[in-house]
Structures are given as structure tokens and as C-alpha cells.
N, CA and C of each residue as an Amber inpcrd file, in Angstrom:
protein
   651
 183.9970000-140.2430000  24.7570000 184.5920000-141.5390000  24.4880000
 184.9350000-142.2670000  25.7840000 183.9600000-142.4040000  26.5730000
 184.2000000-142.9450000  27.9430000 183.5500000-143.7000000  28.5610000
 183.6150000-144.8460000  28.6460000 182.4840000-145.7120000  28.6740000
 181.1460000-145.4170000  30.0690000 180.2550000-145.8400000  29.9350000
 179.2400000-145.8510000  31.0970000 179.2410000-146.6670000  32.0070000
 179.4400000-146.3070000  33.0780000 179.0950000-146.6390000  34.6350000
 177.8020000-147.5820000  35.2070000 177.9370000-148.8520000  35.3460000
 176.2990000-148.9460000  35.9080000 175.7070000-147.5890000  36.9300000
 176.4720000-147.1980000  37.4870000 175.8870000-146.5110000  38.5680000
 175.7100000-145.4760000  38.1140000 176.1680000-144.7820000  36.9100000
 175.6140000-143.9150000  36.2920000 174.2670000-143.9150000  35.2700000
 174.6110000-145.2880000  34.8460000 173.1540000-145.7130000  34.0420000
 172.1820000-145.8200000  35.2520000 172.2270000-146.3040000  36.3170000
 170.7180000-146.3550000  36.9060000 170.3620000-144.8970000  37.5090000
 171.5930000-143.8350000  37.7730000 171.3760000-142.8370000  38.2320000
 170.1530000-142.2470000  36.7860000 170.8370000-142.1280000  35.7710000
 170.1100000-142.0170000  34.7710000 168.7020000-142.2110000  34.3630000
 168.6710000-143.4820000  34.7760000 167.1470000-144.0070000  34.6430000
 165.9530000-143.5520000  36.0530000 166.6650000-143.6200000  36.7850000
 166.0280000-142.6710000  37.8380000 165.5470000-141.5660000  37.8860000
 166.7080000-140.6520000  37.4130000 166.2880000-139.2390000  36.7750000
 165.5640000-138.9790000  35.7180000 165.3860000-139.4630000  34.5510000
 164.4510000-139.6170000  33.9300000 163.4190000-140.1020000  34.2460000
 162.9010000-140.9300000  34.8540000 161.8580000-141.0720000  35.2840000
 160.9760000-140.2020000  36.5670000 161.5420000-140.0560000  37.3190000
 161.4200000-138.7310000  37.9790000 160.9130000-137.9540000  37.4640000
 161.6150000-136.9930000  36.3570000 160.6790000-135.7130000  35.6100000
 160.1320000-136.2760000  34.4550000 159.7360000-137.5590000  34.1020000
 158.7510000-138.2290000  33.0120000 157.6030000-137.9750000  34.3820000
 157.5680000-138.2760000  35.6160000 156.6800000-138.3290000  36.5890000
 155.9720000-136.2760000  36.8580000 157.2840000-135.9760000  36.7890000
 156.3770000-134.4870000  36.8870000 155.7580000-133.6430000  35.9870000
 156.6850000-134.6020000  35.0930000 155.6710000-133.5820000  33.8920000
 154.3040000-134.1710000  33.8570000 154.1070000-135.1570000  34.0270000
 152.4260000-135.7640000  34.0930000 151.7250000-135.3010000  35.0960000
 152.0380000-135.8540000  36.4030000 152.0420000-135.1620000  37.6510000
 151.0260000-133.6960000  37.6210000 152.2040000-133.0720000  36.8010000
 152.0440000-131.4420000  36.5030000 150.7770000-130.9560000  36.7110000
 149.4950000-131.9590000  35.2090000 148.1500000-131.8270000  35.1860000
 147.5330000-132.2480000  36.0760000 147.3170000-132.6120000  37.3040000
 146.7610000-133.3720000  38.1290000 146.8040000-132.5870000  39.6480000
 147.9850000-131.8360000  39.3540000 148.2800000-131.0250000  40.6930000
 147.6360000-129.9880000  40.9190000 147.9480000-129.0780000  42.1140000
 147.7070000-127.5380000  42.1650000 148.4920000-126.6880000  40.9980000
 147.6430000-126.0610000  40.0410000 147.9300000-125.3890000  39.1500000
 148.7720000-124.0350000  39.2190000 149.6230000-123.5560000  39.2750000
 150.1910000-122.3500000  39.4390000 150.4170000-121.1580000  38.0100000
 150.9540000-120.0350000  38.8030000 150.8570000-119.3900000  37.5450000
 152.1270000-119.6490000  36.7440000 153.0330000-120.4370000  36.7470000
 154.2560000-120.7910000  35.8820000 153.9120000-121.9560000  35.4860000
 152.8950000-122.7110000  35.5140000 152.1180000-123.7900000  34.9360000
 153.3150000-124.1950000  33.5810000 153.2680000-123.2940000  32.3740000
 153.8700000-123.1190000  31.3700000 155.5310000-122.9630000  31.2390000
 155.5420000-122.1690000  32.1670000 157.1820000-122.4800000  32.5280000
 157.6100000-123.8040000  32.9690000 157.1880000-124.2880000  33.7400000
 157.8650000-125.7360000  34.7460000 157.5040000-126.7720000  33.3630000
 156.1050000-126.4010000  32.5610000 155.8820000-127.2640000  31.7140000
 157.4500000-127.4460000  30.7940000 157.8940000-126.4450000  30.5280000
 158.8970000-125.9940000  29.4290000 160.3480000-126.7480000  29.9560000
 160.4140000-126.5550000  31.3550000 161.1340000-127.1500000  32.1380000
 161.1420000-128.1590000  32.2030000 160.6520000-129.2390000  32.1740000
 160.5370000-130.5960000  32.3650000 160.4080000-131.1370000  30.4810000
 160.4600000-130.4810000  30.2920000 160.4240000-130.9510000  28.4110000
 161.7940000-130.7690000  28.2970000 162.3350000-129.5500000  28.3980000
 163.9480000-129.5830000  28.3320000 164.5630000-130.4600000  29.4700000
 164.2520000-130.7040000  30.4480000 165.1590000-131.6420000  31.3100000
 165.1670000-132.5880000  30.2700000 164.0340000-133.3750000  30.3310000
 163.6150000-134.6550000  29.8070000 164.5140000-135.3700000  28.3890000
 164.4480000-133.7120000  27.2450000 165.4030000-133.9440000  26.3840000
 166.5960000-134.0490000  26.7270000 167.1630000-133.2610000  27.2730000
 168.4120000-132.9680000  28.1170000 169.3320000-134.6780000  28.2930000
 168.1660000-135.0360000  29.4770000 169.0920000-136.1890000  29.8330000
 168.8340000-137.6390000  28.9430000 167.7520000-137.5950000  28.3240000
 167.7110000-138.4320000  27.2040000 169.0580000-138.5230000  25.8400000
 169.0490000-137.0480000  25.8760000 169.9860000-136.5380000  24.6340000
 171.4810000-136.6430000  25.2290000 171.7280000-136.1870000  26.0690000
 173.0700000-136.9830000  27.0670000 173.3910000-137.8350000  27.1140000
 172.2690000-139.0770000  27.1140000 172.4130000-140.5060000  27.1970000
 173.0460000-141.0360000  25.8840000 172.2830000-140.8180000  25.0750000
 172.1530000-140.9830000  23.5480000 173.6280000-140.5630000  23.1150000
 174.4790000-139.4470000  22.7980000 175.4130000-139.0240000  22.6090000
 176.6640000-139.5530000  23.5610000 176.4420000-139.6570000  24.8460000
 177.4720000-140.3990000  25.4920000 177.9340000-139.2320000  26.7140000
 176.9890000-137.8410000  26.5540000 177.6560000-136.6940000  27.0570000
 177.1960000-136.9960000  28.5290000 177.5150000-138.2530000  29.0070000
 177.1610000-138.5210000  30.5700000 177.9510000-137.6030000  31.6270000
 178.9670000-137.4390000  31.5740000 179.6770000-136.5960000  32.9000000
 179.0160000-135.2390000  32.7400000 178.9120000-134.3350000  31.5680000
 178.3280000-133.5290000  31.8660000 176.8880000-133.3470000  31.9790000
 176.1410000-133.7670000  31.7550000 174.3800000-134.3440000  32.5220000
 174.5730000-134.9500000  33.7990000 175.2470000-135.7270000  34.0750000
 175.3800000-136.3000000  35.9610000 175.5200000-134.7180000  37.1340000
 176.6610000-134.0430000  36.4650000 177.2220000-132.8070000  36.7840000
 175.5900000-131.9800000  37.0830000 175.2720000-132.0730000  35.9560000
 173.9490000-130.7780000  35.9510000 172.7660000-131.2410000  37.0840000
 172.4420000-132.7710000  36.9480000 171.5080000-133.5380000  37.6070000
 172.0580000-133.3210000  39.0420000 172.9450000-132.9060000  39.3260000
 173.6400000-132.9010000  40.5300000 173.3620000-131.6310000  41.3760000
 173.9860000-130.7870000  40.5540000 173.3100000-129.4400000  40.6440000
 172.3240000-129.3050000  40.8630000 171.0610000-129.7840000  40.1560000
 169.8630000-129.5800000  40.2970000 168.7980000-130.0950000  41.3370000
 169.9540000-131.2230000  42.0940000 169.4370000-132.0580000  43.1930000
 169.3930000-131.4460000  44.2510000 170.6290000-130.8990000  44.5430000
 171.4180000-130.2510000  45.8620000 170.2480000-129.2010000  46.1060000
 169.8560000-128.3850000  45.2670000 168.7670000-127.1660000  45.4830000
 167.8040000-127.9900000  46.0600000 167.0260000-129.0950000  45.2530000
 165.5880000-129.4520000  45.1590000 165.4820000-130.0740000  46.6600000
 166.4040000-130.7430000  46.9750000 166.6240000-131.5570000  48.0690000
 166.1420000-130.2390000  49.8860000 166.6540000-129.3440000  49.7230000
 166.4470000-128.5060000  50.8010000 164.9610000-127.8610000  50.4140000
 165.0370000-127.6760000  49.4630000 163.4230000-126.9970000  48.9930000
 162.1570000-128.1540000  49.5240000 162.3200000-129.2440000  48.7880000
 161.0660000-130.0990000  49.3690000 160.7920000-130.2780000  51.2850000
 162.7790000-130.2210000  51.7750000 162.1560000-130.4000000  53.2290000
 161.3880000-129.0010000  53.4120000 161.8540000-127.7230000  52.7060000
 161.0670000-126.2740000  53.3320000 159.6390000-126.8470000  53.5190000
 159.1350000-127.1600000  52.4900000 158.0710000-127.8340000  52.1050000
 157.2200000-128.6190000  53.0240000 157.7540000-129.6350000  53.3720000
 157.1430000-130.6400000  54.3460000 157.2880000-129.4830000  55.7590000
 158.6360000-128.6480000  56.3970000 158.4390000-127.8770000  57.2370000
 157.4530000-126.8870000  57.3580000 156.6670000-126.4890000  56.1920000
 155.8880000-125.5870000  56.1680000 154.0240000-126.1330000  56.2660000
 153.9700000-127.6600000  56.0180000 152.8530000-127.9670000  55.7780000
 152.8360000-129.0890000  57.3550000 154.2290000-128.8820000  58.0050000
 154.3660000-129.0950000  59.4730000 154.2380000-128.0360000  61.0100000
 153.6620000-126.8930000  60.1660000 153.2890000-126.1440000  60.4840000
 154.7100000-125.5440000  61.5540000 156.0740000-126.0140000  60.5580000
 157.1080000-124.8630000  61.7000000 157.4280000-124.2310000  60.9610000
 156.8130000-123.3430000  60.9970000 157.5880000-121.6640000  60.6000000
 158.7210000-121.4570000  60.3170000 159.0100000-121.4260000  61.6580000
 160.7880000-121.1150000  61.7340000 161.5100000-121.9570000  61.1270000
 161.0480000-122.9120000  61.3100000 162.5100000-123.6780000  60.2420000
 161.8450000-124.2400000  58.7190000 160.8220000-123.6480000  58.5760000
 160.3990000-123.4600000  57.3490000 161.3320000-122.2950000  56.6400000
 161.2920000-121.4400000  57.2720000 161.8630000-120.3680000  56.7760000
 163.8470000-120.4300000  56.8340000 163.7700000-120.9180000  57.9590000
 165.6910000-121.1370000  57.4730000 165.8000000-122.1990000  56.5950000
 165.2790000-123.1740000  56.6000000 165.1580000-124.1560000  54.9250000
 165.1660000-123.0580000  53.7010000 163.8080000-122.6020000  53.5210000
 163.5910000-121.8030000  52.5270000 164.5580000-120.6640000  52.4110000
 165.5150000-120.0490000  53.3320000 166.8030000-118.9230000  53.3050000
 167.7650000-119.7810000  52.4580000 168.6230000-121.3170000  53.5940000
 169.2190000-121.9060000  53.1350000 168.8700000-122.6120000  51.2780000
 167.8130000-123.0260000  51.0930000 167.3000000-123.3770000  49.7430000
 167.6330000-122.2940000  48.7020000 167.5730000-120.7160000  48.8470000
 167.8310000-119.6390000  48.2880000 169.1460000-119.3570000  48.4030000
 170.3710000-119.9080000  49.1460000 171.4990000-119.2690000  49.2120000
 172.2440000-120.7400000  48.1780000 171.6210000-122.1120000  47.9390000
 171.9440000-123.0900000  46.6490000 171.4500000-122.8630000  45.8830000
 170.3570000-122.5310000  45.7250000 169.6660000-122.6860000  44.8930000
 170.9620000-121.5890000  43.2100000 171.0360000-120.2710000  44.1960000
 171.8900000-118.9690000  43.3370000 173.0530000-119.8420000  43.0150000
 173.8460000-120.0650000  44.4150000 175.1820000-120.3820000  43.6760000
 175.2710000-121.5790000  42.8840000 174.4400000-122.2050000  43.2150000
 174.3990000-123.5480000  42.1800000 174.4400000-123.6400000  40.9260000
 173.0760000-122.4190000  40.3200000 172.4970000-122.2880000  39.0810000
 172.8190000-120.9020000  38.8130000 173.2100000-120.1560000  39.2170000
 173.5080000-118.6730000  38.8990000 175.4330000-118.9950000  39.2340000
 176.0660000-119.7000000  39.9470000 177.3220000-119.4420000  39.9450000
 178.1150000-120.7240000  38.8430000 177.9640000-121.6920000  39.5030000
 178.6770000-122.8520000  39.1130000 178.1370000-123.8060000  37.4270000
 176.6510000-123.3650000  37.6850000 176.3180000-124.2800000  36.0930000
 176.8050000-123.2580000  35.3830000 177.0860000-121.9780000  35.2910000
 176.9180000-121.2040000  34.1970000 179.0230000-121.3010000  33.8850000
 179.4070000-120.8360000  34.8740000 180.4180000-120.5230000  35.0740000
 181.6340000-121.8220000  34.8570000 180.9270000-123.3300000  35.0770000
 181.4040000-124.5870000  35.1270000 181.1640000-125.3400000  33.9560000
 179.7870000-125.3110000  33.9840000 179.1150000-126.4670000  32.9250000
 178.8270000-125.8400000  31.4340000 178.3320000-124.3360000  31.7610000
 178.2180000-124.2000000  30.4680000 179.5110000-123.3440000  29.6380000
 180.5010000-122.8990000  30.6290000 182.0080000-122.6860000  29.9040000
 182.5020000-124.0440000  29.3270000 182.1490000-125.6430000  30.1480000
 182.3410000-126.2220000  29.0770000 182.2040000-127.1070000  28.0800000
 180.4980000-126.5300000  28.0280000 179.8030000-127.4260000  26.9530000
 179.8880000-126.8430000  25.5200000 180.1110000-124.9850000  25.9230000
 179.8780000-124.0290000  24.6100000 181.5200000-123.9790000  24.2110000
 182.5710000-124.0290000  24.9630000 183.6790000-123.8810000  24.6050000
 184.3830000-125.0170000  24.4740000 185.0360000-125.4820000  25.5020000
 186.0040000-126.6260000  25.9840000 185.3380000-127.9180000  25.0230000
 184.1320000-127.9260000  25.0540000 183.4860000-129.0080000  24.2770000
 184.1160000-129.1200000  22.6990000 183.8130000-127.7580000  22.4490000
 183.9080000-127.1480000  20.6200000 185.1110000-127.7920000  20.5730000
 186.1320000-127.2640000  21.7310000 187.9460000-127.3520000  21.2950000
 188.2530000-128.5950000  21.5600000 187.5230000-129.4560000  21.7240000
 188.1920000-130.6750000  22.3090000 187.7290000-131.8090000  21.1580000
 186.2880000-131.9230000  20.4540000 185.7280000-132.4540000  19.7300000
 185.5480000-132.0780000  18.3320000 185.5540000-130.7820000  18.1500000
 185.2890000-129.4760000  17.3990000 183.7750000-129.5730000  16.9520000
 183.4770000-129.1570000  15.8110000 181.6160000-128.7570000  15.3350000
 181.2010000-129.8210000  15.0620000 180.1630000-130.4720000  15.8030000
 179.0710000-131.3140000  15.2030000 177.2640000-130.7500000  15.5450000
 176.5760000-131.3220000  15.0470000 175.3390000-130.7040000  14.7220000
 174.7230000-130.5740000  16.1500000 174.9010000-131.9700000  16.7810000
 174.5210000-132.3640000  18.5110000 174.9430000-131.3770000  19.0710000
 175.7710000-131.1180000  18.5140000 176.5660000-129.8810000  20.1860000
 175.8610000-129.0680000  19.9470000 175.3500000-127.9260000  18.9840000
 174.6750000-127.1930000  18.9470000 173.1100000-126.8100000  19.6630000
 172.6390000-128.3350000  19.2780000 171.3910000-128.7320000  20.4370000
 171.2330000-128.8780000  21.8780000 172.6580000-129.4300000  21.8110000
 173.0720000-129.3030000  23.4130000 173.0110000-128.1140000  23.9080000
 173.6110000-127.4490000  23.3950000 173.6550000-126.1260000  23.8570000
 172.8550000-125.1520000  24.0060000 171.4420000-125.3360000  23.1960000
 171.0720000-124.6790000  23.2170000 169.7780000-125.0040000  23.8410000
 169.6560000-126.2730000  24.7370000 169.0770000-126.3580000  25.3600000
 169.4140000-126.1560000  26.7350000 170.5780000-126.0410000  26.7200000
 171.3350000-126.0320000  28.2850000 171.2380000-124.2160000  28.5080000
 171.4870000-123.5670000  27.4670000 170.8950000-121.7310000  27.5480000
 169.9300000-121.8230000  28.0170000 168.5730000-122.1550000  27.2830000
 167.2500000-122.1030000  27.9170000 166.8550000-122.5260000  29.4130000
 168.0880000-123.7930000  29.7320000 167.9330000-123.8610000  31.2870000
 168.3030000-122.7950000  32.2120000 169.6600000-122.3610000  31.7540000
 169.8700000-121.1860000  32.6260000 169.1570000-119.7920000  32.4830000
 168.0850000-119.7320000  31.1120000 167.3080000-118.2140000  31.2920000
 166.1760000-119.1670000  32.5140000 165.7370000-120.0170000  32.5710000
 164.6690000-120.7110000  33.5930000 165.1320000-120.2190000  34.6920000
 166.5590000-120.6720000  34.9630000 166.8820000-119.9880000  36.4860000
 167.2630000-118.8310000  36.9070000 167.4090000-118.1310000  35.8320000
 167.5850000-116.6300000  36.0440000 166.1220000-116.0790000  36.4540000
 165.3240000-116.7270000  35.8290000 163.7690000-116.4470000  36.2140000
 163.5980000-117.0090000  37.8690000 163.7510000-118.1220000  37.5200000
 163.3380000-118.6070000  39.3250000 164.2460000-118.0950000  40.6180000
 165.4280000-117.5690000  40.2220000 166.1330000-116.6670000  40.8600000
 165.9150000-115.7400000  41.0120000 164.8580000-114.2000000  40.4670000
 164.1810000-113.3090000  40.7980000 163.1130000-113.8070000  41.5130000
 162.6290000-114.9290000  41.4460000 161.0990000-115.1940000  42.4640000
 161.6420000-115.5820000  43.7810000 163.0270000-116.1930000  43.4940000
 163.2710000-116.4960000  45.0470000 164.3060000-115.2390000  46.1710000
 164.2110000-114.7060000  44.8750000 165.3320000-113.6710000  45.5880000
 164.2680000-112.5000000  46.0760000 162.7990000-112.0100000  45.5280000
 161.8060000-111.6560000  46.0650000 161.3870000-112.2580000  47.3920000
 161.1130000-113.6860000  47.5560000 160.6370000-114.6080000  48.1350000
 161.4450000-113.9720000  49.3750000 162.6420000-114.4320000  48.9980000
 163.4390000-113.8780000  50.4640000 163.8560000-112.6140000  51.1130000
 163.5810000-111.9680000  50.1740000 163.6210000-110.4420000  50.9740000
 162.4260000-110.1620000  51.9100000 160.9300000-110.0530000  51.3090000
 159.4980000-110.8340000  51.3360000 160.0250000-111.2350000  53.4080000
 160.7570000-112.6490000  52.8950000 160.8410000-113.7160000  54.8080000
 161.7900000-112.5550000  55.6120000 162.7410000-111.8310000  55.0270000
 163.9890000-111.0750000  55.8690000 163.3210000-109.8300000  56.4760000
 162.4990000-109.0960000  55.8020000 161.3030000-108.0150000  56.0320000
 160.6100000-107.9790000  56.7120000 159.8210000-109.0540000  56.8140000
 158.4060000-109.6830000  57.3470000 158.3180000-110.7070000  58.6800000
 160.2730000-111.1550000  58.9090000 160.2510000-112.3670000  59.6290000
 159.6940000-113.6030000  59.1370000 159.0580000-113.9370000  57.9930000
 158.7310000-114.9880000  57.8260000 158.2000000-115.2840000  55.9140000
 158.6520000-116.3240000  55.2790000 158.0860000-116.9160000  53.8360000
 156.7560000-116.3860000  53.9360000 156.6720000-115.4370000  52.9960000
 155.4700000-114.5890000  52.4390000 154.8430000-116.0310000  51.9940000
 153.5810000-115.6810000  51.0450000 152.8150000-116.7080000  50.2070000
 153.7100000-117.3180000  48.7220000 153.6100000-118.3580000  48.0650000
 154.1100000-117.9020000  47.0420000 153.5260000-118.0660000  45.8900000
 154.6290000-117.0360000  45.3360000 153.9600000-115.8320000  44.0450000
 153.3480000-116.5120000  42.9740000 153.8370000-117.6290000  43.0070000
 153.4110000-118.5180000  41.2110000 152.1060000-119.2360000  41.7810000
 151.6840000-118.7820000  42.6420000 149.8640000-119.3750000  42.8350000
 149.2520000-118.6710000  43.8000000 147.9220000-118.5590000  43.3680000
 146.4800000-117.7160000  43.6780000 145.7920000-118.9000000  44.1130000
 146.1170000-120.2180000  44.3400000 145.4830000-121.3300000  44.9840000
 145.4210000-121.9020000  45.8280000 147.1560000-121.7840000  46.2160000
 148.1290000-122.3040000  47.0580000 147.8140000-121.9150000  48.6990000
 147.0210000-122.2980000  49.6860000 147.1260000-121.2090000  50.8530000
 148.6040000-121.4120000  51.7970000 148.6960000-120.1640000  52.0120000
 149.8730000-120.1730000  52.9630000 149.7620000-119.4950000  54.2940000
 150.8560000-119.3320000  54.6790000 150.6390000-119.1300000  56.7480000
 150.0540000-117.8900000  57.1030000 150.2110000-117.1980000  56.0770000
 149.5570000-115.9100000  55.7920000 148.1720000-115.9770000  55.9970000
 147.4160000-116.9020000  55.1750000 146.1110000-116.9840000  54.6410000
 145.4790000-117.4700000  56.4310000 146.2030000-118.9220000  56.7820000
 145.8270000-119.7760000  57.8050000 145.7050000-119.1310000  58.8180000
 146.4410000-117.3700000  59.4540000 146.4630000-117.1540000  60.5160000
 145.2330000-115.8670000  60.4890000 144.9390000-115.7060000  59.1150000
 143.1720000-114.8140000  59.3730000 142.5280000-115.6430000  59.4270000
 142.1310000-116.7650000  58.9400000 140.8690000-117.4120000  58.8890000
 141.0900000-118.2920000  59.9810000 140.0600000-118.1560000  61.0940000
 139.9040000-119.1900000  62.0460000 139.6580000-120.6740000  62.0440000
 140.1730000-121.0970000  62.7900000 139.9270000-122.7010000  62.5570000
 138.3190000-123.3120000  62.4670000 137.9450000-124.1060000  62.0360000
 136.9960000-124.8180000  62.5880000 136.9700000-125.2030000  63.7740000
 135.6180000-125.1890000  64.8880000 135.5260000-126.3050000  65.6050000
 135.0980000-127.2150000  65.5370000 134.2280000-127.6160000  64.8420000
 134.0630000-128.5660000  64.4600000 135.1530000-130.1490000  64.1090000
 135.3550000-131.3470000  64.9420000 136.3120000-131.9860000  65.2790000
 136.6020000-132.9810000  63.8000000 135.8350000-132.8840000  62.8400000
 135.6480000-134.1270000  61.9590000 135.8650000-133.0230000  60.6090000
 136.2950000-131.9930000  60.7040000 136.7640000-130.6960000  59.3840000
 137.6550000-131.6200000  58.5900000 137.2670000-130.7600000  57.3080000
 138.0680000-131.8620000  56.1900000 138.7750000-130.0960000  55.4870000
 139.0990000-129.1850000  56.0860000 139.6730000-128.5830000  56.1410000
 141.1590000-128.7240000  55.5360000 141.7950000-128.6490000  54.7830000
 143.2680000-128.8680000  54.2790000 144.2220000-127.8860000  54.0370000
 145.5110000-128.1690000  54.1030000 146.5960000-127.0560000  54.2270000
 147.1960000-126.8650000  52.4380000 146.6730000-127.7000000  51.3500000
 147.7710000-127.4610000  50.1050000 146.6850000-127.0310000  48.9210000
 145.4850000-125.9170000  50.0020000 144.7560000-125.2610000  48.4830000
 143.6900000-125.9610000  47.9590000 144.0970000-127.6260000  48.6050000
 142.6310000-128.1880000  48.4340000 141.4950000-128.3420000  49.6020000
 140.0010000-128.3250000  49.3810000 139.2630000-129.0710000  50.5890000
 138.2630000-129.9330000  50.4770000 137.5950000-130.1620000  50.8540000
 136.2650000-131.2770000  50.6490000 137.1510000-133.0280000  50.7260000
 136.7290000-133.6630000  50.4180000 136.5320000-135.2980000  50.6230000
 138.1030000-135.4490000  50.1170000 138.6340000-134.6840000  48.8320000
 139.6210000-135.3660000  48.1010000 140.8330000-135.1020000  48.8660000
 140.9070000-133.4570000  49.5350000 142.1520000-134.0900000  50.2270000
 143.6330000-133.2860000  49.7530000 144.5590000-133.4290000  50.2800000
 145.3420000-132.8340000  49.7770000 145.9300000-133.6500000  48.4400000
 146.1900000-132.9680000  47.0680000 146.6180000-133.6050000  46.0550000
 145.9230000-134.9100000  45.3920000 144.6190000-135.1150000  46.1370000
 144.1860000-136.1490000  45.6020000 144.1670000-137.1920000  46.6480000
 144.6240000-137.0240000  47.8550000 144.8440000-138.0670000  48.8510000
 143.9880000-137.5100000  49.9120000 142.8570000-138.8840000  50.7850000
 142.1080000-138.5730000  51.4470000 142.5900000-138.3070000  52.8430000
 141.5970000-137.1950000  53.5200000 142.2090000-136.7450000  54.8200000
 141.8440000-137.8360000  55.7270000 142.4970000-137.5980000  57.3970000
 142.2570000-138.2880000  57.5160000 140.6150000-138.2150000  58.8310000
 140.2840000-138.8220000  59.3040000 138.6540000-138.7480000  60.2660000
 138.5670000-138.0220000  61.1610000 139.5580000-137.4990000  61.5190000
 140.0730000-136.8400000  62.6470000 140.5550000-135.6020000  62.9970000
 140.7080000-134.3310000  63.1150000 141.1510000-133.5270000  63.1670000
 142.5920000-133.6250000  64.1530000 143.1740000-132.2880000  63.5510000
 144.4010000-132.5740000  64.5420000 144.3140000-131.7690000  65.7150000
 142.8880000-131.1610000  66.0800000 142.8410000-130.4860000  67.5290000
 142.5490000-131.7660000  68.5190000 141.9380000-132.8750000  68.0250000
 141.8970000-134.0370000  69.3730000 143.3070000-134.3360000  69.8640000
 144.1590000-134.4030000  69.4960000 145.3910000-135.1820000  69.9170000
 145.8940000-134.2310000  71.0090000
């Protein structure tokens, strides 16, 4: 019973559109082996914050979207650090990304958000049919991260072992620093050679390389 925020409505519309973008996205990309999971993932976000909207349950969806930012946000720079070819701070991204990623979604949603969507909610509003849906889509988020929390908690033992982010596990497509440091470079100066699993004309993700190699510079 609390009215809406512009700045929460456009946060809203942002976020939804965002994972309306990845779930499409999804088919078009490098395919992994959780293909089906992330699919599942982005169907429950999608309801999630639609169904939040709809009901009015905005503070607690901003809360979760929040949560879910703070992780994603250090993960994509690992990302760009890794396809920037620095290692090292590929890998303290990807440590740091694994030490939010847990407490975020393994400490605070479970312990915060969903003590009080399943409880505090019930006692404050008592039984309606919505809450039930709510809820039981907000479970299925946290078995997701209990899952992606064993891949990353592998992941990082994997970098602590090894000195460095192994390959990762949810793709057989994906090359990583692993792969790049057996196979020799081209010499050849005009290689259309690529770092994200793709090669030939198209490029990484669909975007063309560029004429040049990066051994001239």
C-alpha cells in the first residue's frame, strides 16, 4: 500500500527490458551447457518483476534487482578483463565476483528477502493467492543460485590451485586462456582469428572483426 516512485518505475522498466533482451539474446549467442537453466532464469526474472509491478510488491523486487546487480556488475568487468587479455585482474574480478556473488544470493536474499516474503509478508497481509506465486517463484530463484554457487565455488578453487580462472564449465565452445596459450598465434597479419568461440568473417557474437590484427600495433 505504498505508492510508486518515478524512479522506481523507470528503474523497473529498465530491468525488464534488460532480461526481455537476454532472454532473446540467449538464441543468437554462444550456446552453453546451462542453455536451459539461464533460459528458466530469465522466464522467472521476467515474471518476477512484471508480477511485482502488477501487485505493488515494488520494495521487495527493487531489493532483489539490487542484489542481483551488485554480483552481475563485477562479473561482466571479469569479462571484458579476460577478453583484455589481463589475467591477473581477470582473476581478482572473478575471486571478488565469487565472494558477492555467495553473500548476496546465498546470505542476504535468502536470509532477508525471502524471511520476508514467506513470513513477515503472510503476517502482515495474511493469505492471498499472489503470495503464494510469489513465493514460489522467488524459491526457484534461490535453488538457481545454489546451483551457480557450486560452479563458481568450483570455478574458484579451479583459479586458487592453478593461479589462474580455469575455462568455464557451462561451455565446450567458449575458448579460454587455457585453450589460447597451446595454440599458437597466427602470423599471418590480416587473421580473423577471435577470442569468444567464434571465427571466420562474423566475428565475435555476430560483430565484425576488425582488418587488422593486434600484432601490428
Amino acid at each position: 500500500f505504498q505508492p510508486l516512485m518515478p524512479d522506481l518505475h523507470y528503474y523497473y522498466i529498465v530491468e525488464l527490458s534488460f532480461y526481455w533482451s537476454l532472454m532473446f539474446s540467449q538464441f543468437i549467442d554462444i550456446k552453453r551447457k546451462d542453455f536451459s537453466i539461464m533460459f528458466t532464469h530469465h522466464i522467472v526474472t521476467v515474471t518476477l518483476i512484471t508480477f511485482s509491478y502488477v501487485t505493488n510488491l515494488t520494495r521487495v523486487g527493487t531489493l532483489t534487482l539490487c542484489l542481483h546487480d551488485a554480483a552481475d556488475v563485477v562479473l561482466e568487468a571479469a569479462k571484458m578483463a579476460n577478453y583484455c587479455k589481463c589475467q591477473k585482474l581477470s582473476d581478482l574480478l572473478f575471486l571478488t565476483f565469487a565472494i558477492v556473488f555467495i553473500v548476496s544470493r546465498l546470505g542476504i536474499y535468502p536470509l532477508w528477502i525471502l524471511n520476508t516474503t514467506l513470513f513477515e509478508l503472510y503476517e502482515a497481509l495474511g493469505n492471498f493467492p499472489a503470495l503464494w506465486v510469489f513465493n514460489v517463484l522467488l524459491v526457484i530463484l534461490q535453488i538457481l543460485h545454489c546451483f551457480w554457487s557450486y560452479l563458481i565455488i568450483k570455478a574458484a578453487y579451479k583459479a586458487i590451485s592453478k593461479g589462474k580462472v580455469a575455462k568455464d564449465d557451462r561451455s565446450d565452445i567458449e575458448s579460454s586462456s587455457d585453450e589460447e596459450e597451446t595454440v599458437p598465434r597466427s602470423k599471418t597479419p590480416h587473421s580473423t582469428i577471435t577470442t569468444n568461440g567464434t571465427g571466420g568473417a562474423n566475428g565475435t557474437n555476430g560483430y565484425l572483426t576488425g582488418g587488422t590484427c593486434s600484432e601490428e600495433h
